[in-house]
Amino acid sequence: MIEIRGLEKYFGALQVLKGIDLDVEKGEVLSVIGASGSGKSTLLYCINGLEPIQKGTVLVDGTDVHAKTTDINKLRQKLGMVFQQWNSFPHLTALENVALAPKIVKGKAKSEARDIAEKQLRHVGLGDKLNVYPNNLSGGQQQRLAIARALAMEPEYMLFDEATSALDPELVGEVLDTMRLLAEEGMTMICVTHEMGFARDVSDRVAYFHQGVMDEIGPPDQIFGDAKSENTRKFLANVR
Ligand SMILES: Nc1ncnc2c1ncn2[C@@H]1O[C@H](COP(=O)(O)OP(=O)(O)O)[C@@H](O)[C@H]1O
Ligand SMILES: [Mg+2]
């Protein structure tokens, strides 16, 4: 599980996370919502060690992400990450893109890496695109390719940072369907998202971030139907 205690994060003098306490259990799907600039992306980067923190602790399966003695590259293999922008290599086919990390990071043999890649591409519905180059995929397919690349490392956790925000509206659904499939399979997921339908239907809990504070967290029914925080209610009234 992921255990966050008293997490404080500054960029220079600017405090971006102001004491976050959060547990994410194995198999849980947590959606993180909130206005732009509220610290949602930074939270994900602090969880996978892409950003140092100034106070508090982040434990992943009991390992302190920010301890000097932690092998962060090894720990990061547990944490698959999918960003807003597609980030595959244009000169490699879909299959080669997905096979890359198993080969290079995990030292898998070429044939095994290709088997893993094919399996994960089928998993995200791209079984017929193995030999296609990313530029010849739609935006939705490229995002599913990015998900397959993350899954090829066999992560224990998946962190999504607005995985559908850069997509044309008609392409959002196929990516959300893939995320929903992973959730149903029991993947532990933290999803920063503006897709309130997804947050409501797929999440076990929804966390609302406001100016670096986790203002409210609870089951979707509570957040969307009976929010305790005035800030949460205002935010949801505006996005609806
Ligand atoms: N690398 C950085 N350097 C300085 N400030 C940053 C950096 N990354 C984010 N910030 C600032 O931190 C705050 C939170 O950003 P972010 O976590 O990206 O918010 P969100 O993902 O909720 O939109 C914002 O004020 C943003 O400008
Ligand atoms: Mg962000």
Short mmCIF file of C-alpha atoms and ligand atoms in Angstrom, two decimals:
data_model
loop_
_atom_site.label_atom_id
_atom_site.label_comp_id
_atom_site.label_asym_id
_atom_site.label_seq_id
_atom_site.Cartn_x
_atom_site.Cartn_y
_atom_site.Cartn_z
CA MET A 1 0.00 0.00 0.00
CA ILE A 2 0.91 3.65 -0.26
CA GLU A 3 1.14 5.56 3.04
CA ILE A 4 1.60 9.31 2.99
CA ARG A 5 2.13 11.21 6.24
CA GLY A 6 2.53 14.94 6.74
CA LEU A 7 3.78 15.45 3.19
CA GLU A 8 4.97 18.99 2.53
CA LYS A 9 6.38 20.07 -0.78
CA TYR A 10 7.81 23.45 -1.76
CA PHE A 11 9.02 24.85 -5.05
CA GLY A 12 11.34 27.52 -3.70
CA ALA A 13 9.24 29.66 -1.38
CA LEU A 14 5.97 28.37 -2.83
CA GLN A 15 4.35 25.66 -0.72
CA VAL A 16 2.50 23.35 -3.06
CA LEU A 17 1.54 20.49 -0.70
CA LYS A 18 0.64 21.53 2.84
CA GLY A 19 0.67 18.40 4.96
CA ILE A 20 -1.00 15.55 3.10
CA ASP A 21 -2.05 12.39 4.97
CA LEU A 22 -3.32 9.67 2.68
CA ASP A 23 -3.38 5.87 2.53
CA VAL A 24 -4.11 4.00 -0.66
CA GLU A 25 -4.86 0.33 -0.09
CA LYS A 26 -3.97 -2.49 -2.43
CA GLY A 27 -6.67 -2.83 -5.08
CA GLU A 28 -8.10 0.60 -4.41
CA VAL A 29 -8.93 3.11 -7.12
CA LEU A 30 -8.54 6.70 -5.94
CA SER A 31 -9.50 9.64 -8.12
CA VAL A 32 -7.88 12.99 -7.36
CA ILE A 33 -9.80 16.05 -8.45
CA GLY A 34 -9.31 19.77 -7.96
CA ALA A 35 -8.55 23.02 -9.74
CA SER A 36 -5.46 23.56 -11.84
CA GLY A 37 -2.49 24.37 -9.60
CA SER A 38 -3.89 22.64 -6.51
CA GLY A 39 -0.95 20.21 -6.35
CA LYS A 40 -2.39 17.06 -7.92
CA SER A 41 0.47 16.34 -10.33
CA THR A 42 3.03 17.22 -7.69
CA LEU A 43 1.46 14.63 -5.39
CA LEU A 44 2.03 11.92 -8.02
CA TYR A 45 5.63 13.04 -8.57
CA CYS A 46 6.27 12.90 -4.83
CA ILE A 47 4.85 9.36 -4.73
CA ASN A 48 7.13 8.03 -7.44
CA GLY A 49 10.17 9.99 -6.31
CA LEU A 50 10.38 12.30 -9.31
CA GLU A 51 10.26 15.23 -6.88
CA PRO A 52 12.04 15.53 -3.52
CA ILE A 53 9.92 16.49 -0.53
CA GLN A 54 10.66 18.85 2.36
CA LYS A 55 8.68 17.24 5.15
CA GLY A 56 6.80 14.04 5.92
CA THR A 57 7.08 10.55 4.47
CA VAL A 58 5.83 8.55 1.53
CA LEU A 59 5.97 4.77 1.97
CA VAL A 60 5.35 2.36 -0.89
CA ASP A 61 4.94 -1.17 0.44
CA GLY A 62 6.82 -0.01 3.51
CA THR A 63 9.76 1.49 1.61
CA ASP A 64 10.48 5.18 2.16
CA VAL A 65 10.48 6.71 -1.33
CA HIS A 66 12.64 9.65 -0.31
CA ALA A 67 15.20 7.89 1.93
CA LYS A 68 18.75 8.20 0.64
CA THR A 69 19.24 4.47 1.01
CA THR A 70 16.24 3.60 -1.19
CA ASP A 71 16.97 2.29 -4.69
CA ILE A 72 14.48 4.61 -6.37
CA ASN A 73 14.87 3.08 -9.82
CA LYS A 74 13.93 -0.32 -8.44
CA LEU A 75 11.04 1.09 -6.44
CA ARG A 76 9.77 3.00 -9.46
CA GLN A 77 9.29 -0.28 -11.32
CA LYS A 78 6.34 -0.86 -9.00
CA LEU A 79 4.79 2.44 -10.03
CA GLY A 80 3.56 2.74 -13.60
CA MET A 81 2.90 6.28 -14.70
CA VAL A 82 0.84 7.65 -17.56
CA PHE A 83 1.02 11.33 -18.39
CA GLN A 84 -1.29 13.68 -20.23
CA GLN A 85 0.91 13.71 -23.29
CA TRP A 86 1.75 10.58 -25.17
CA ASN A 87 5.43 9.81 -24.69
CA SER A 88 6.38 6.93 -26.97
CA PHE A 89 9.33 6.75 -29.34
CA PRO A 90 8.31 7.69 -32.90
CA HIS A 91 11.01 5.58 -34.58
CA LEU A 92 9.88 2.37 -32.83
CA THR A 93 6.74 0.34 -33.56
CA ALA A 94 4.08 -0.10 -30.91
CA LEU A 95 5.53 -3.52 -30.08
CA GLU A 96 9.08 -2.20 -29.88
CA ASN A 97 7.96 0.69 -27.69
CA VAL A 98 6.33 -1.63 -25.18
CA ALA A 99 9.18 -4.17 -25.26
CA LEU A 100 11.82 -1.54 -24.58
CA ALA A 101 11.62 -1.19 -20.80
CA PRO A 102 11.29 -4.93 -20.06
CA LYS A 103 14.41 -5.45 -22.15
CA ILE A 104 16.51 -2.54 -20.92
CA VAL A 105 15.30 -2.01 -17.35
CA LYS A 106 14.39 -5.58 -16.43
CA GLY A 107 16.98 -7.31 -18.61
CA LYS A 108 14.44 -9.63 -20.24
CA ALA A 109 15.51 -11.59 -23.31
CA LYS A 110 14.34 -10.10 -26.59
CA SER A 111 11.75 -12.81 -27.28
CA GLU A 112 10.32 -12.63 -23.77
CA ALA A 113 10.14 -8.84 -23.95
CA ARG A 114 8.23 -9.13 -27.24
CA ASP A 115 5.82 -11.64 -25.69
CA ILE A 116 5.18 -9.28 -22.78
CA ALA A 117 4.67 -6.40 -25.21
CA GLU A 118 2.24 -8.33 -27.37
CA LYS A 119 0.27 -9.43 -24.31
CA GLN A 120 -0.02 -5.88 -22.98
CA LEU A 121 -0.91 -4.40 -26.35
CA ARG A 122 -3.75 -6.94 -26.62
CA HIS A 123 -4.68 -6.05 -23.04
CA VAL A 124 -5.29 -2.41 -24.04
CA GLY A 125 -7.03 -3.35 -27.28
CA LEU A 126 -4.13 -2.72 -29.64
CA GLY A 127 -3.55 -6.33 -30.67
CA ASP A 128 -3.95 -5.36 -34.32
CA LYS A 129 -1.44 -2.47 -34.11
CA LEU A 130 1.72 -4.30 -33.07
CA ASN A 131 3.80 -3.17 -36.02
CA VAL A 132 2.32 0.29 -36.41
CA TYR A 133 4.39 3.40 -35.62
CA PRO A 134 2.98 5.77 -33.00
CA ASN A 135 2.49 8.61 -35.49
CA ASN A 136 0.03 6.39 -37.33
CA LEU A 137 -2.06 5.82 -34.22
CA SER A 138 -4.89 8.07 -33.08
CA GLY A 139 -4.44 10.05 -29.86
CA GLY A 140 -6.55 7.54 -27.96
CA GLN A 141 -4.52 4.65 -29.33
CA GLN A 142 -1.30 6.46 -28.41
CA GLN A 143 -2.52 6.87 -24.84
CA ARG A 144 -3.42 3.18 -24.71
CA LEU A 145 0.08 2.45 -26.01
CA ALA A 146 1.45 4.54 -23.13
CA ILE A 147 -0.65 2.47 -20.71
CA ALA A 148 0.67 -0.76 -22.28
CA ARG A 149 4.24 0.53 -21.87
CA ALA A 150 3.63 1.14 -18.18
CA LEU A 151 1.95 -2.25 -17.72
CA ALA A 152 4.84 -4.06 -19.40
CA MET A 153 6.89 -3.36 -16.28
CA GLU A 154 4.29 -5.32 -14.28
CA PRO A 155 3.71 -2.49 -11.82
CA GLU A 156 1.85 -2.88 -8.55
CA TYR A 157 0.43 0.63 -8.83
CA MET A 158 -0.64 2.81 -11.73
CA LEU A 159 -0.55 6.59 -11.48
CA PHE A 160 -2.51 8.49 -14.12
CA ASP A 161 -1.99 12.23 -14.53
CA GLU A 162 -4.88 13.53 -16.60
CA ALA A 163 -4.42 10.70 -19.07
CA THR A 164 -7.34 11.91 -21.20
CA SER A 165 -7.00 15.70 -20.93
CA ALA A 166 -5.09 16.20 -24.19
CA LEU A 167 -7.46 14.05 -26.25
CA ASP A 168 -10.20 15.08 -28.62
CA PRO A 169 -13.52 14.42 -26.88
CA GLU A 170 -14.43 11.47 -29.10
CA LEU A 171 -11.21 9.66 -28.10
CA VAL A 172 -11.59 10.03 -24.34
CA GLY A 173 -13.96 7.07 -23.93
CA GLU A 174 -11.63 4.38 -25.25
CA VAL A 175 -8.88 5.42 -22.83
CA LEU A 176 -11.29 5.58 -19.89
CA ASP A 177 -12.56 2.12 -20.87
CA THR A 178 -9.00 0.79 -20.67
CA MET A 179 -8.54 2.42 -17.25
CA ARG A 180 -11.86 0.96 -16.14
CA LEU A 181 -10.72 -2.50 -17.27
CA LEU A 182 -7.55 -2.21 -15.17
CA ALA A 183 -9.64 -1.13 -12.19
CA GLU A 184 -11.93 -4.14 -12.62
CA GLU A 185 -8.89 -6.41 -12.77
CA GLY A 186 -7.89 -5.15 -9.34
CA MET A 187 -5.06 -2.78 -10.20
CA THR A 188 -4.28 -0.21 -7.52
CA MET A 189 -4.72 3.17 -9.19
CA ILE A 190 -4.40 6.85 -8.41
CA CYS A 191 -6.08 8.83 -11.16
CA VAL A 192 -5.75 12.59 -11.36
CA THR A 193 -8.70 13.38 -13.57
CA HIS A 194 -11.21 15.93 -14.76
CA GLU A 195 -13.55 13.14 -15.87
CA MET A 196 -16.15 13.34 -13.14
CA GLY A 197 -18.17 10.45 -14.62
CA PHE A 198 -15.14 8.20 -14.37
CA ALA A 199 -14.35 9.42 -10.85
CA ARG A 200 -17.91 8.71 -9.77
CA ASP A 201 -18.36 5.33 -11.47
CA VAL A 202 -14.95 3.69 -11.13
CA SER A 203 -13.32 5.06 -7.95
CA ASP A 204 -13.54 3.61 -4.50
CA ARG A 205 -12.73 7.04 -3.12
CA VAL A 206 -12.39 10.55 -4.47
CA ALA A 207 -9.98 13.13 -3.03
CA TYR A 208 -10.56 16.83 -3.59
CA PHE A 209 -7.42 19.01 -3.57
CA HIS A 210 -7.64 22.72 -2.89
CA GLN A 211 -4.56 24.97 -2.80
CA GLY A 212 -2.21 22.22 -1.64
CA VAL A 213 -4.58 20.77 0.93
CA MET A 214 -6.58 17.57 0.63
CA ASP A 215 -9.79 19.32 1.52
CA GLU A 216 -12.00 16.27 1.45
CA ILE A 217 -11.81 12.56 0.73
CA GLY A 218 -14.56 9.99 0.65
CA PRO A 219 -16.61 7.60 -1.41
CA PRO A 220 -17.93 9.03 -4.69
CA ASP A 221 -21.49 9.13 -3.37
CA GLN A 222 -20.42 11.45 -0.59
CA ILE A 223 -18.18 13.70 -2.67
CA PHE A 224 -20.63 14.08 -5.54
CA GLY A 225 -23.84 13.90 -3.56
CA ASP A 226 -23.16 15.24 -0.11
CA ALA A 227 -19.78 17.01 0.01
CA LYS A 228 -18.90 18.32 3.45
CA SER A 229 -16.51 20.98 2.22
CA GLU A 230 -17.81 24.22 0.78
CA ASN A 231 -14.76 24.25 -1.55
CA THR A 232 -15.64 20.83 -2.93
CA ARG A 233 -19.23 21.85 -3.58
CA LYS A 234 -18.14 25.05 -5.33
CA PHE A 235 -15.62 23.19 -7.49
CA LEU A 236 -18.15 20.57 -8.54
CA ALA A 237 -20.80 23.17 -9.27
CA ASN A 238 -18.35 24.85 -11.65
CA VAL A 239 -17.21 21.75 -13.51
CA ARG A 240 -20.72 20.45 -14.03
N1 LIG B 1 8.72 22.39 -11.34
C1 LIG B 1 8.05 23.39 -10.77
N2 LIG B 1 8.66 24.51 -10.38
C2 LIG B 1 8.00 25.51 -9.76
N3 LIG B 1 6.68 25.49 -9.50
C3 LIG B 1 5.99 24.40 -9.88
C4 LIG B 1 6.63 23.30 -10.53
N4 LIG B 1 5.69 22.35 -10.77
C5 LIG B 1 4.54 22.84 -10.30
N5 LIG B 1 4.69 24.06 -9.76
C6 LIG B 1 3.66 24.88 -9.12
O1 LIG B 1 3.09 24.09 -8.10
C7 LIG B 1 1.70 24.30 -8.01
C8 LIG B 1 0.98 22.98 -8.15
O2 LIG B 1 1.20 22.47 -9.46
P1 LIG B 1 0.64 21.08 -9.94
O3 LIG B 1 0.99 20.02 -8.97
O4 LIG B 1 1.11 20.91 -11.34
O5 LIG B 1 -0.94 21.33 -9.89
P2 LIG B 1 -2.11 20.55 -10.61
O6 LIG B 1 -1.56 19.27 -11.16
O7 LIG B 1 -3.14 20.36 -9.56
O8 LIG B 1 -2.60 21.46 -11.70
C9 LIG B 1 1.36 25.32 -9.08
O9 LIG B 1 1.33 26.58 -8.49
C10 LIG B 1 2.52 25.20 -10.04
O10 LIG B 1 2.72 26.40 -10.72
MG MG B 2 -1.47 18.58 -13.11
#
